[in-house]
PDB file of C-alpha atoms in Angstrom:
ATOM      1  CA  MET A   1      19.874-100.634  33.313  1.00  0.00           C
ATOM      2  CA  GLU A   2      17.974-103.054  31.077  1.00  0.00           C
ATOM      3  CA  ILE A   3      17.075-102.479  27.614  1.00  0.00           C
ATOM      4  CA  ASP A   4      13.656-104.243  26.141  1.00  0.00           C
ATOM      5  CA  ILE A   5      14.298-104.433  22.365  1.00  0.00           C
ATOM      6  CA  PHE A   6      11.335-106.536  21.895  1.00  0.00           C
ATOM      7  CA  PRO A   7       8.297-105.054  23.911  1.00  0.00           C
ATOM      8  CA  ILE A   8       6.465-107.796  25.881  1.00  0.00           C
ATOM      9  CA  PRO A   9       2.692-107.377  25.692  1.00  0.00           C
ATOM     10  CA  HIS A  10       1.582-106.054  29.084  1.00  0.00           C
ATOM     11  CA  ARG A  11      -1.186-107.487  30.951  1.00  0.00           C
ATOM     12  CA  LYS A  12      -3.987-105.020  29.997  1.00  0.00           C
ATOM     13  CA  GLU A  13      -6.942-106.700  27.985  1.00  0.00           C
ATOM     14  CA  GLY A  14      -8.737-105.357  24.894  1.00  0.00           C
ATOM     15  CA  ILE A  15      -7.305-103.076  22.183  1.00  0.00           C
ATOM     16  CA  ALA A  16      -4.148-102.137  24.185  1.00  0.00           C
ATOM     17  CA  ARG A  17      -3.065-105.674  24.309  1.00  0.00           C
ATOM     18  CA  ASN A  18      -3.648-106.327  20.681  1.00  0.00           C
ATOM     19  CA  LEU A  19      -1.487-103.251  19.559  1.00  0.00           C
ATOM     20  CA  ASP A  20       1.348-104.362  21.641  1.00  0.00           C
ATOM     21  CA  LYS A  21       1.204-107.711  19.909  1.00  0.00           C
ATOM     22  CA  GLY A  22       0.971-106.026  16.471  1.00  0.00           C
ATOM     23  CA  PHE A  23       3.931-103.772  17.062  1.00  0.00           C
ATOM     24  CA  LEU A  24       5.768-106.881  18.288  1.00  0.00           C
ATOM     25  CA  GLY A  25       5.188-108.686  15.200  1.00  0.00           C
ATOM     26  CA  ILE A  26       5.907-105.750  12.781  1.00  0.00           C
ATOM     27  CA  LEU A  27       9.244-105.343  14.469  1.00  0.00           C
ATOM     28  CA  ILE A  28      10.077-109.072  14.205  1.00  0.00           C
ATOM     29  CA  ILE A  29       8.780-109.186  10.528  1.00  0.00           C
ATOM     30  CA  THR A  30      11.116-105.958   9.801  1.00  0.00           C
ATOM     31  CA  TYR A  31      14.250-107.617  11.366  1.00  0.00           C
ATOM     32  CA  VAL A  32      13.662-110.682   9.308  1.00  0.00           C
ATOM     33  CA  ILE A  33      13.137-109.167   6.111  1.00  0.00           C
ATOM     34  CA  ALA A  34      16.042-107.021   6.652  1.00  0.00           C
ATOM     35  CA  ALA A  35      18.320-109.798   7.369  1.00  0.00           C
ATOM     36  CA  TYR A  36      16.964-111.931   4.334  1.00  0.00           C
ATOM     37  CA  LYS A  37      17.593-109.160   1.825  1.00  0.00           C
ATOM     38  CA  THR A  38      20.980-108.590   3.388  1.00  0.00           C
ATOM     39  CA  ALA A  39      21.688-112.306   2.827  1.00  0.00           C
ATOM     40  CA  GLN A  40      20.484-111.998  -0.809  1.00  0.00           C
ATOM     41  CA  TRP A  41      22.709-109.031  -1.418  1.00  0.00           C
ATOM     42  CA  ILE A  42      25.837-110.892  -0.213  1.00  0.00           C
ATOM     43  CA  VAL A  43      25.041-114.492  -2.028  1.00  0.00           C
ATOM     44  CA  GLY A  44      23.580-112.814  -5.054  1.00  0.00           C
ATOM     45  CA  GLY A  45      20.156-114.164  -5.089  1.00  0.00           C
ATOM     46  CA  ASN A  46      20.937-117.386  -6.844  1.00  0.00           C
ATOM     47  CA  ASN A  47      20.801-119.807  -3.892  1.00  0.00           C
ATOM     48  CA  ASP A  48      17.498-119.574  -1.754  1.00  0.00           C
ATOM     49  CA  PHE A  49      18.824-122.256   0.803  1.00  0.00           C
ATOM     50  CA  VAL A  50      22.007-120.495   1.357  1.00  0.00           C
ATOM     51  CA  CYS A  51      20.145-116.969   1.830  1.00  0.00           C
ATOM     52  CA  VAL A  52      18.015-118.774   4.416  1.00  0.00           C
ATOM     53  CA  LEU A  53      20.944-120.208   6.190  1.00  0.00           C
ATOM     54  CA  LEU A  54      22.666-116.890   6.237  1.00  0.00           C
ATOM     55  CA  THR A  55      19.670-115.018   7.382  1.00  0.00           C
ATOM     56  CA  ILE A  56      20.106-116.501  10.931  1.00  0.00           C
ATOM     57  CA  PRO A  57      23.239-114.957  11.739  1.00  0.00           C
ATOM     58  CA  THR A  58      22.487-111.825   9.799  1.00  0.00           C
ATOM     59  CA  PHE A  59      19.241-111.503  11.933  1.00  0.00           C
ATOM     60  CA  VAL A  60      21.297-111.965  15.093  1.00  0.00           C
ATOM     61  CA  GLY A  61      23.913-109.264  14.044  1.00  0.00           C
ATOM     62  CA  TYR A  62      21.162-106.791  13.502  1.00  0.00           C
ATOM     63  CA  TYR A  63      19.590-107.606  16.563  1.00  0.00           C
ATOM     64  CA  ALA A  64      22.953-107.063  18.314  1.00  0.00           C
ATOM     65  CA  LEU A  65      23.670-103.915  16.553  1.00  0.00           C
ATOM     66  CA  PHE A  66      20.229-102.433  17.441  1.00  0.00           C
ATOM     67  CA  VAL A  67      20.683-103.312  21.091  1.00  0.00           C
ATOM     68  CA  LEU A  68      24.084-101.628  21.182  1.00  0.00           C
ATOM     69  CA  VAL A  69      22.537 -98.249  19.387  1.00  0.00           C
ATOM     70  CA  CYS A  70      19.499 -98.293  21.866  1.00  0.00           C
ATOM     71  CA  HIS A  71      21.901 -98.896  24.791  1.00  0.00           C
ATOM     72  CA  GLY A  72      24.018 -95.967  23.811  1.00  0.00           C
ATOM     73  CA  VAL A  73      21.101 -93.542  23.208  1.00  0.00           C
ATOM     74  CA  LYS A  74      19.433 -94.342  26.639  1.00  0.00           C
ATOM     75  CA  THR A  75      22.863 -94.155  28.377  1.00  0.00           C
ATOM     76  CA  GLY A  76      23.399 -90.632  26.837  1.00  0.00           C
ATOM     77  CA  LEU A  77      19.975 -89.596  27.804  1.00  0.00           C
ATOM     78  CA  TYR A  78      20.067 -90.781  31.033  1.00  0.00           C
ATOM     79  CA  ALA A  79      23.447 -88.993  31.748  1.00  0.00           C
ATOM     80  CA  TYR A  80      22.292 -85.806  30.358  1.00  0.00           C
ATOM     81  CA  PHE A  81      19.099 -85.634  32.431  1.00  0.00           C
ATOM     82  CA  LYS A  82      21.100 -86.790  35.407  1.00  0.00           C
ATOM     83  CA  SER A  83      23.777 -83.910  35.070  1.00  0.00           C
ATOM     84  CA  HIS A  84      20.965 -81.245  34.613  1.00  0.00           C
ATOM     85  CA  ARG A  85      18.459 -82.668  37.237  1.00  0.00           C
ATOM     86  CA  LYS A  86      19.711 -80.303  40.031  1.00  0.00           C
ATOM     87  CA  GLU A  87      19.611 -77.272  37.913  1.00  0.00           C
ATOM     88  CA  TRP A  88      16.427 -77.918  36.336  1.00  0.00           C
ATOM     89  CA  ASN A  89      14.768 -78.652  39.976  1.00  0.00           C
ATOM     90  CA  SER A  90      16.193 -75.409  41.369  1.00  0.00           C
ATOM     91  CA  ILE A  91      14.748 -73.423  38.379  1.00  0.00           C
ATOM     92  CA  ALA A  92      11.447 -75.122  38.755  1.00  0.00           C
ATOM     93  CA  ASP A  93      11.316 -74.311  42.617  1.00  0.00           C
ATOM     94  CA  ARG A  94      12.260 -70.727  42.265  1.00  0.00           C
ATOM     95  CA  GLU A  95       9.696 -70.002  39.682  1.00  0.00           C
ATOM     96  CA  GLU A  96       7.016 -71.910  41.678  1.00  0.00           C
ATOM     97  CA  MET A  97       7.847 -69.633  44.668  1.00  0.00           C
ATOM     98  CA  GLU A  98       7.926 -66.552  42.536  1.00  0.00           C
ATOM     99  CA  GLU A  99       4.490 -67.467  41.270  1.00  0.00           C
ATOM    100  CA  TYR A 100       3.076 -68.225  44.669  1.00  0.00           C
ATOM    101  CA  ILE A 101       4.424 -64.632  45.870  1.00  0.00           C
ATOM    102  CA  ALA A 102       2.830 -63.138  43.077  1.00  0.00           C
ATOM    103  CA  LEU A 103      -0.466 -64.728  43.690  1.00  0.00           C
ATOM    104  CA  ASN A 104      -0.347 -64.197  47.444  1.00  0.00           C
ATOM    105  CA  LEU A 105       1.137 -60.817  47.588  1.00  0.00           C
ATOM    106  CA  GLY A 106      -1.509 -59.137  49.727  1.00  0.00           C
ATOM    107  CA  HIS A 107      -1.800 -61.971  52.109  1.00  0.00           C
ATOM    108  CA  ILE A 108       1.880 -62.262  52.631  1.00  0.00           C
ATOM    109  CA  GLN A 109       2.465 -58.505  53.347  1.00  0.00           C
ATOM    110  CA  LYS A 110      -0.335 -58.538  55.732  1.00  0.00           C
ATOM    111  CA  LYS A 111       1.291 -61.602  57.436  1.00  0.00           C
ATOM    112  CA  ALA A 112       4.600 -59.883  57.421  1.00  0.00           C
ATOM    113  CA  GLN A 113       3.090 -56.711  58.998  1.00  0.00           C
ATOM    114  CA  GLU A 114       1.600 -58.625  61.663  1.00  0.00           C
ATOM    115  CA  LYS A 115       4.586 -60.698  62.557  1.00  0.00           C
ATOM    116  CA  THR A 116       6.505 -57.399  62.584  1.00  0.00           C
ATOM    117  CA  ALA A 117       3.769 -55.885  65.034  1.00  0.00           C
ATOM    118  CA  THR A 118       3.903 -59.120  67.266  1.00  0.00           C
ATOM    119  CA  ILE A 119       7.860 -59.062  67.415  1.00  0.00           C
ATOM    120  CA  THR A 120       7.579 -55.276  68.315  1.00  0.00           C
ATOM    121  CA  ASN A 121       4.856 -55.832  71.089  1.00  0.00           C
ATOM    122  CA  THR A 122       7.069 -58.987  72.514  1.00  0.00           C
ATOM    123  CA  LYS A 123      10.241 -56.742  72.881  1.00  0.00           C
ATOM    124  CA  ASN A 124       8.213 -54.045  74.826  1.00  0.00           C
ATOM    125  CA  ALA A 125       6.448 -56.556  76.973  1.00  0.00           C
ATOM    126  CA  ALA A 126       7.758 -58.213  80.182  1.00  0.00           C
ATOM    127  CA  PRO A 127       8.863 -61.891  79.635  1.00  0.00           C
ATOM    128  CA  ILE A 128       6.394 -64.639  80.509  1.00  0.00           C
ATOM    129  CA  ALA A 129       7.563 -67.783  82.170  1.00  0.00           C
ATOM    130  CA  ASP A 130       6.883 -70.748  79.880  1.00  0.00           C
ATOM    131  CA  ASP A 131       6.784 -74.341  81.718  1.00  0.00           C
ATOM    132  CA  THR A 132       5.666 -76.067  78.806  1.00  0.00           C
ATOM    133  CA  PRO A 133       8.336 -78.777  77.857  1.00  0.00           C
ATOM    134  CA  LYS A 134      10.179 -78.041  74.712  1.00  0.00           C
ATOM    135  CA  ARG A 135       9.824 -80.434  71.806  1.00  0.00           C
ATOM    136  CA  GLU A 136      12.139 -80.818  68.946  1.00  0.00           C
ATOM    137  CA  SER A 137      10.253 -81.697  65.795  1.00  0.00           C
ATOM    138  CA  ASN A 138      12.179 -82.330  62.439  1.00  0.00           C
ATOM    139  CA  VAL A 139       8.647 -82.018  60.547  1.00  0.00           C
ATOM    140  CA  GLU A 140       8.314 -78.732  58.581  1.00  0.00           C
ATOM    141  CA  SER A 141       5.006 -77.527  57.548  1.00  0.00           C
ATOM    142  CA  HIS A 142       4.560 -76.232  53.890  1.00  0.00           C
ATOM    143  CA  SER A 143       1.019 -74.825  54.224  1.00  0.00           C
ATOM    144  CA  PRO A 144       0.201 -71.312  52.569  1.00  0.00           C
ATOM    145  CA  GLU A 145      -0.583 -69.641  56.066  1.00  0.00           C
ATOM    146  CA  GLU A 146       2.727 -70.751  57.564  1.00  0.00           C
ATOM    147  CA  ILE A 147       4.999 -69.319  54.875  1.00  0.00           C
ATOM    148  CA  THR A 148       6.519 -66.137  55.793  1.00  0.00           C
ATOM    149  CA  VAL A 149       8.435 -63.656  53.498  1.00  0.00           C
ATOM    150  CA  THR A 150      10.816 -60.965  54.697  1.00  0.00           C
ATOM    151  CA  PRO A 151      10.658 -57.480  53.434  1.00  0.00           C
ATOM    152  CA  GLU A 152      13.808 -58.040  51.872  1.00  0.00           C
ATOM    153  CA  ALA A 153      12.366 -60.611  49.632  1.00  0.00           C
ATOM    154  CA  LEU A 154       9.290 -58.380  48.727  1.00  0.00           C
ATOM    155  CA  GLU A 155      11.776 -55.656  47.706  1.00  0.00           C
ATOM    156  CA  LYS A 156      13.685 -58.122  45.555  1.00  0.00           C
ATOM    157  CA  LEU A 157      10.688 -59.134  43.939  1.00  0.00           C
ATOM    158  CA  GLN A 158       9.775 -55.767  43.140  1.00  0.00           C
ATOM    159  CA  LEU A 159      13.116 -54.926  41.814  1.00  0.00           C
ATOM    160  CA  LYS A 160      12.691 -57.959  39.463  1.00  0.00           C
ATOM    161  CA  ARG A 161       9.460 -56.710  38.269  1.00  0.00           C
ATOM    162  CA  ASP A 162      10.827 -53.217  37.717  1.00  0.00           C
ATOM    163  CA  ILE A 163      13.824 -54.668  35.620  1.00  0.00           C
ATOM    164  CA  GLN A 164      11.402 -56.633  33.685  1.00  0.00           C
ATOM    165  CA  LYS A 165       9.140 -53.613  32.905  1.00  0.00           C
ATOM    166  CA  ALA A 166      12.146 -51.575  31.893  1.00  0.00           C
ATOM    167  CA  HIS A 167      13.498 -54.400  29.592  1.00  0.00           C
ATOM    168  CA  ASP A 168       9.962 -54.432  27.919  1.00  0.00           C
ATOM    169  CA  GLU A 169       9.732 -50.744  27.637  1.00  0.00           C
ATOM    170  CA  LEU A 170      13.380 -50.639  26.240  1.00  0.00           C
ATOM    171  CA  GLU A 171      12.255 -53.489  23.498  1.00  0.00           C
ATOM    172  CA  VAL A 172       9.383 -51.550  22.573  1.00  0.00           C
ATOM    173  CA  PHE A 173      11.256 -48.300  22.144  1.00  0.00           C
ATOM    174  CA  ILE A 174      14.011 -50.203  20.061  1.00  0.00           C
ATOM    175  CA  ASN A 175      11.459 -51.464  17.616  1.00  0.00           C
ATOM    176  CA  GLN A 176       9.927 -47.948  17.112  1.00  0.00           C
ATOM    177  CA  VAL A 177      13.450 -46.555  16.743  1.00  0.00           C
ATOM    178  CA  GLN A 178      14.151 -49.082  13.935  1.00  0.00           C
ATOM    179  CA  ILE A 179      10.798 -48.317  12.157  1.00  0.00           C
ATOM    180  CA  ASP A 180      11.526 -44.664  12.236  1.00  0.00           C
ATOM    181  CA  ARG A 181      14.924 -45.126  11.010  1.00  0.00           C
ATOM    182  CA  LYS A 182      13.887 -47.178   8.114  1.00  0.00           C
ATOM    183  CA  GLN A 183      11.256 -44.518   7.369  1.00  0.00           C
ATOM    184  CA  MET A 184      13.920 -41.896   7.503  1.00  0.00           C
ATOM    185  CA  ASN A 185      16.317 -43.788   5.165  1.00  0.00           C
ATOM    186  CA  GLU A 186      13.420 -44.491   2.666  1.00  0.00           C
ATOM    187  CA  ALA A 187      12.546 -40.780   2.785  1.00  0.00           C
ATOM    188  CA  LYS A 188      16.245 -39.621   2.315  1.00  0.00           C
ATOM    189  CA  VAL A 189      16.327 -42.108  -0.824  1.00  0.00           C
ATOM    190  CA  ALA A 190      13.321 -40.599  -2.106  1.00  0.00           C
ATOM    191  CA  ARG A 191      14.639 -37.126  -1.699  1.00  0.00           C
ATOM    192  CA  GLU A 192      17.967 -37.915  -3.370  1.00  0.00           C
ATOM    193  CA  ALA A 193      16.132 -39.498  -6.188  1.00  0.00           C
ATOM    194  CA  ARG A 194      13.962 -36.512  -6.609  1.00  0.00           C
ATOM    195  CA  LYS A 195      16.916 -34.218  -6.548  1.00  0.00           C
ATOM    196  CA  LEU A 196      18.843 -35.749  -9.098  1.00  0.00           C
ATOM    197  CA  GLU A 197      16.005 -36.086 -11.234  1.00  0.00           C
ATOM    198  CA  ALA A 198      15.751 -32.427 -11.148  1.00  0.00           C
ATOM    199  CA  VAL A 199      19.375 -31.841 -11.543  1.00  0.00           C
ATOM    200  CA  LEU A 200      19.247 -34.110 -14.789  1.00  0.00           C
ATOM    201  CA  LYS A 201      16.268 -32.020 -16.007  1.00  0.00           C
ATOM    202  CA  TYR A 202      18.379 -28.952 -15.719  1.00  0.00           C
ATOM    203  CA  THR A 203      21.262 -30.597 -17.609  1.00  0.00           C
ATOM    204  CA  ARG A 204      18.768 -31.534 -20.446  1.00  0.00           C
ATOM    205  CA  TYR A 205      16.820 -28.224 -20.454  1.00  0.00           C
ATOM    206  CA  THR A 206      20.076 -26.236 -20.369  1.00  0.00           C
ATOM    207  CA  LEU A 207      21.948 -27.953 -23.084  1.00  0.00           C
ATOM    208  CA  MET A 208      19.211 -29.024 -25.434  1.00  0.00           C
ATOM    209  CA  PRO A 209      18.667 -25.624 -26.993  1.00  0.00           C
ATOM    210  CA  HIS A 210      22.429 -25.590 -28.047  1.00  0.00           C
ATOM    211  CA  GLY A 211      22.285 -28.289 -30.601  1.00  0.00           C
ATOM    212  CA  PHE A 212      23.466 -31.378 -28.749  1.00  0.00           C
ATOM    213  CA  THR A 213      22.224 -34.630 -30.111  1.00  0.00           C
ATOM    214  CA  ASP A 214      20.229 -37.204 -28.105  1.00  0.00           C
ATOM    215  CA  GLU A 215      23.500 -39.498 -27.813  1.00  0.00           C
ATOM    216  CA  GLU A 216      25.604 -36.442 -26.577  1.00  0.00           C
ATOM    217  CA  LEU A 217      22.781 -35.442 -23.875  1.00  0.00           C
ATOM    218  CA  TYR A 218      22.611 -39.193 -22.824  1.00  0.00           C
ATOM    219  CA  GLN A 219      26.482 -39.140 -22.326  1.00  0.00           C
ATOM    220  CA  ILE A 220      26.340 -36.021 -20.354  1.00  0.00           C
ATOM    221  CA  GLU A 221      23.503 -37.149 -18.212  1.00  0.00           C
ATOM    222  CA  GLU A 222      25.354 -40.329 -17.389  1.00  0.00           C
ATOM    223  CA  ALA A 223      28.555 -38.395 -16.500  1.00  0.00           C
ATOM    224  CA  VAL A 224      26.379 -36.305 -14.208  1.00  0.00           C
ATOM    225  CA  LYS A 225      25.224 -39.425 -12.435  1.00  0.00           C
ATOM    226  CA  LEU A 226      28.795 -40.604 -11.815  1.00  0.00           C
ATOM    227  CA  LEU A 227      29.969 -37.268 -10.423  1.00  0.00           C
ATOM    228  CA  VAL A 228      26.835 -37.310  -7.955  1.00  0.00           C
ATOM    229  CA  GLU A 229      27.105 -40.873  -7.069  1.00  0.00           C
ATOM    230  CA  LEU A 230      30.753 -41.459  -6.547  1.00  0.00           C
ATOM    231  CA  ASN A 231      31.600 -37.680  -5.763  1.00  0.00           C
ATOM    232  CA  GLY A 232      34.361 -37.939  -8.143  1.00  0.00           C
ATOM    233  CA  VAL A 233      35.299 -38.140 -12.182  1.00  0.00           C
ATOM    234  CA  THR A 234      35.518 -41.564 -13.909  1.00  0.00           C
ATOM    235  CA  ARG A 235      37.341 -41.243 -17.164  1.00  0.00           C
ATOM    236  CA  MET A 236      34.935 -42.266 -19.799  1.00  0.00           C
ATOM    237  CA  GLU A 237      36.888 -43.132 -23.095  1.00  0.00           C
ATOM    238  CA  VAL A 238      33.733 -43.447 -25.136  1.00  0.00           C
ATOM    239  CA  LEU A 239      32.589 -39.682 -24.618  1.00  0.00           C
ATOM    240  CA  SER A 240      32.132 -38.093 -28.077  1.00  0.00           C
ATOM    241  CA  ILE A 241      30.905 -34.757 -27.654  1.00  0.00           C
ATOM    242  CA  SER A 242      31.534 -32.217 -30.376  1.00  0.00           C
ATOM    243  CA  LYS A 243      32.070 -28.513 -30.104  1.00  0.00           C
ATOM    244  CA  LYS A 244      29.166 -26.214 -30.207  1.00  0.00           C
ATOM    245  CA  LYS A 245      29.534 -22.599 -31.653  1.00  0.00           C
ATOM    246  CA  GLY A 246      27.158 -21.095 -29.302  1.00  0.00           C
ATOM    247  CA  LEU A 247      28.611 -22.125 -26.056  1.00  0.00           C
ATOM    248  CA  LYS A 248      31.816 -20.773 -24.729  1.00  0.00           C
ATOM    249  CA  GLN A 249      34.530 -22.197 -22.039  1.00  0.00           C
ATOM    250  CA  ALA A 250      32.794 -19.726 -19.365  1.00  0.00           C
ATOM    251  CA  ASP A 251      29.215 -21.154 -20.189  1.00  0.00           C
ATOM    252  CA  LEU A 252      30.319 -24.848 -19.465  1.00  0.00           C
ATOM    253  CA  LYS A 253      32.056 -23.787 -16.550  1.00  0.00           C
ATOM    254  CA  ASN A 254      29.052 -22.070 -15.017  1.00  0.00           C
ATOM    255  CA  PHE A 255      27.010 -25.159 -15.956  1.00  0.00           C
ATOM    256  CA  CYS A 256      29.794 -27.529 -14.097  1.00  0.00           C
ATOM    257  CA  TRP A 257      29.420 -25.354 -11.022  1.00  0.00           C
ATOM    258  CA  ASN A 258      25.722 -25.214 -10.922  1.00  0.00           C
ATOM    259  CA  VAL A 259      25.644 -28.903 -10.923  1.00  0.00           C
ATOM    260  CA  ALA A 260      28.374 -29.474  -8.476  1.00  0.00           C
ATOM    261  CA  ASN A 261      27.317 -26.585  -5.993  1.00  0.00           C
ATOM    262  CA  GLN A 262      23.990 -28.795  -5.479  1.00  0.00           C
ATOM    263  CA  TYR A 263      26.097 -31.640  -3.945  1.00  0.00           C
ATOM    264  CA  GLY A 264      29.001 -29.579  -2.314  1.00  0.00           C
ATOM    265  CA  ILE A 265      31.427 -30.969  -4.665  1.00  0.00           C
ATOM    266  CA  ASP A 266      35.071 -29.424  -4.398  1.00  0.00           C
ATOM    267  CA  PRO A 267      36.405 -27.262  -7.058  1.00  0.00           C
ATOM    268  CA  LYS A 268      39.162 -29.205  -8.072  1.00  0.00           C
ATOM    269  CA  THR A 269      36.943 -32.391  -8.888  1.00  0.00           C
ATOM    270  CA  THR A 270      34.552 -29.917 -10.719  1.00  0.00           C
ATOM    271  CA  ALA A 271      37.270 -28.859 -12.816  1.00  0.00           C
ATOM    272  CA  LEU A 272      38.455 -32.387 -13.732  1.00  0.00           C
ATOM    273  CA  PHE A 273      34.742 -33.038 -14.536  1.00  0.00           C
ATOM    274  CA  ALA A 274      34.512 -30.206 -16.948  1.00  0.00           C
ATOM    275  CA  LEU A 275      37.939 -31.086 -18.468  1.00  0.00           C
ATOM    276  CA  ASN A 276      36.899 -34.631 -19.005  1.00  0.00           C
ATOM    277  CA  LEU A 277      33.191 -34.077 -20.262  1.00  0.00           C
ATOM    278  CA  PHE A 278      33.750 -31.075 -22.499  1.00  0.00           C
ATOM    279  CA  TYR A 279      37.313 -31.950 -23.665  1.00  0.00           C
ATOM    280  CA  ALA A 280      36.727 -30.312 -27.062  1.00  0.00           C
ATOM    281  CA  TRP A 281      36.586 -27.030 -25.376  1.00  0.00           C
ATOM    282  CA  PHE A 282      39.475 -27.630 -22.938  1.00  0.00           C
ATOM    283  CA  SER A 283      41.874 -29.729 -24.946  1.00  0.00           C
ATOM    284  CA  ASN A 284      44.355 -27.078 -24.194  1.00  0.00           C
ATOM    285  CA  THR A 285      43.632 -25.976 -20.809  1.00  0.00           C
ATOM    286  CA  GLU A 286      45.029 -27.139 -17.644  1.00  0.00           C
ATOM    287  CA  PRO A 287      42.753 -28.269 -15.008  1.00  0.00           C
ATOM    288  CA  SER A 288      44.232 -25.746 -12.199  1.00  0.00           C
ATOM    289  CA  SER A 289      43.496 -22.884 -14.710  1.00  0.00           C
ATOM    290  CA  ILE A 290      39.695 -24.329 -15.138  1.00  0.00           C
ATOM    291  CA  GLN A 291      39.421 -24.398 -11.222  1.00  0.00           C
ATOM    292  CA  LYS A 292      40.332 -20.777 -10.794  1.00  0.00           C
ATOM    293  CA  THR A 293      37.790 -19.658 -13.019  1.00  0.00           C
ATOM    294  CA  LEU A 294      34.797 -21.965 -12.522  1.00  0.00           C
ATOM    295  CA  ARG A 295      32.574 -19.227 -11.389  1.00  0.00           C
ATOM    296  CA  ASN A 296      32.043 -16.333 -14.215  1.00  0.00           C
ATOM    297  CA  THR A 297      29.516 -13.882 -13.225  1.00  0.00           C
ATOM    298  CA  ALA A 298      31.168 -10.690 -14.563  1.00  0.00           C
ATOM    299  CA  GLY A 299      29.455 -10.232 -18.069  1.00  0.00           C
ATOM    300  CA  THR A 300      26.615 -11.964 -19.885  1.00  0.00           C
ATOM    301  CA  TYR A 301      26.797 -15.572 -20.585  1.00  0.00           C
ATOM    302  CA  THR A 302      24.459 -18.154 -22.286  1.00  0.00           C
ATOM    303  CA  ILE A 303      24.678 -20.386 -18.999  1.00  0.00           C
ATOM    304  CA  GLU A 304      24.824 -18.238 -15.957  1.00  0.00           C
ATOM    305  CA  ILE A 305      25.784 -18.969 -12.463  1.00  0.00           C
ATOM    306  CA  ASP A 306      22.627 -20.240 -10.620  1.00  0.00           C
ATOM    307  CA  ALA A 307      22.828 -21.655  -6.911  1.00  0.00           C
ATOM    308  CA  ASN A 308      19.208 -22.535  -6.913  1.00  0.00           C
ATOM    309  CA  ILE A 309      18.751 -24.379 -10.008  1.00  0.00           C
ATOM    310  CA  ILE A 310      16.246 -26.636  -8.543  1.00  0.00           C
ATOM    311  CA  ASP A 311      14.065 -24.049  -7.284  1.00  0.00           C
ATOM    312  CA  HIS A 312      14.313 -22.331 -10.682  1.00  0.00           C
ATOM    313  CA  LEU A 313      13.637 -25.572 -12.830  1.00  0.00           C
ATOM    314  CA  PRO A 314       9.994 -24.582 -13.737  1.00  0.00           C
ATOM    315  CA  GLN A 315      10.918 -21.139 -15.164  1.00  0.00           C
ATOM    316  CA  LEU A 316      13.758 -22.969 -17.268  1.00  0.00           C
ATOM    317  CA  GLU A 317      11.317 -25.650 -18.332  1.00  0.00           C
ATOM    318  CA  GLU A 318       8.824 -23.087 -19.136  1.00  0.00           C
ATOM    319  CA  LYS A 319      11.369 -21.171 -21.207  1.00  0.00           C
ATOM    320  CA  VAL A 320      12.573 -24.201 -23.190  1.00  0.00           C
ATOM    321  CA  LEU A 321       9.276 -26.239 -23.650  1.00  0.00           C
ATOM    322  CA  GLY A 322       6.914 -23.252 -23.586  1.00  0.00           C
ATOM    323  CA  LYS A 323       3.938 -22.444 -21.504  1.00  0.00           C
ATOM    324  CA  ASN A 324       1.643 -25.203 -22.885  1.00  0.00           C
ATOM    325  CA  HIS A 325       3.976 -28.449 -22.938  1.00  0.00           C
ATOM    326  CA  GLN A 326       2.494 -31.356 -21.284  1.00  0.00           C
TER     327      GLN A 326
END
């Protein structure tokens, strides 16, 4: 292998020859400037004569380094293409053959049927003496008319097409499923958001008439959000909810059960939620005792058991805010 670092202008005339000369000149000037700048950096730029003398070996060094780099790149590319040449040629030949079969499928099928019919007729007919001397020929014909494809090859081609069609259909199906799943998740998130908003409205409209301050209502709603999102009770040390005379333990138990029932929260967690949130009412009560009496239906209570608080929210809203509220 030979490496031409400085391209020699070819024998063409006109613009092409001038371009080659220009590129050669630019390359040489670049080498010289780089060598001179390196010499200035080494000497310090104080002695121009020494810089000029040092430019020559620097130029030769840069040239040698550039030759080695180009030689390494060229060798690597040559080895890479040489190692993959057979594989790429095989792929190209196979694709060319498949493309030819696809374009001339009708003609090939017709030739295959004619050949099959000829072979059948030959087997059924009497043998004919052939006095023509046999000749051996090493030359193979590659004309389209002489290419024959067996039925097995046609079946393989059809199978490949069926597999590709099934793959394309599967890809379309998967894309549609992903779109549907995304829409389903978005709809689920929207439903959960509307449900939580309705539960928070129920909380606000139920407790507001009993003298809870804005700060207390805010704390209660935040505790409800934690109960719904975590399906558990997070202890909140900053809770400051004072006891209200109009509400009894049974009322607050009913309230907690109504909220927890919307999300299927277990009685033990609901009891801990009631104890932690309304500690002023349950300071001397065990969680197990609250758990046993969460539902209170025998009697009349300020807050009654309601398994469908979301469906009954419009009536509660009208009762608390009035018929003409905005």
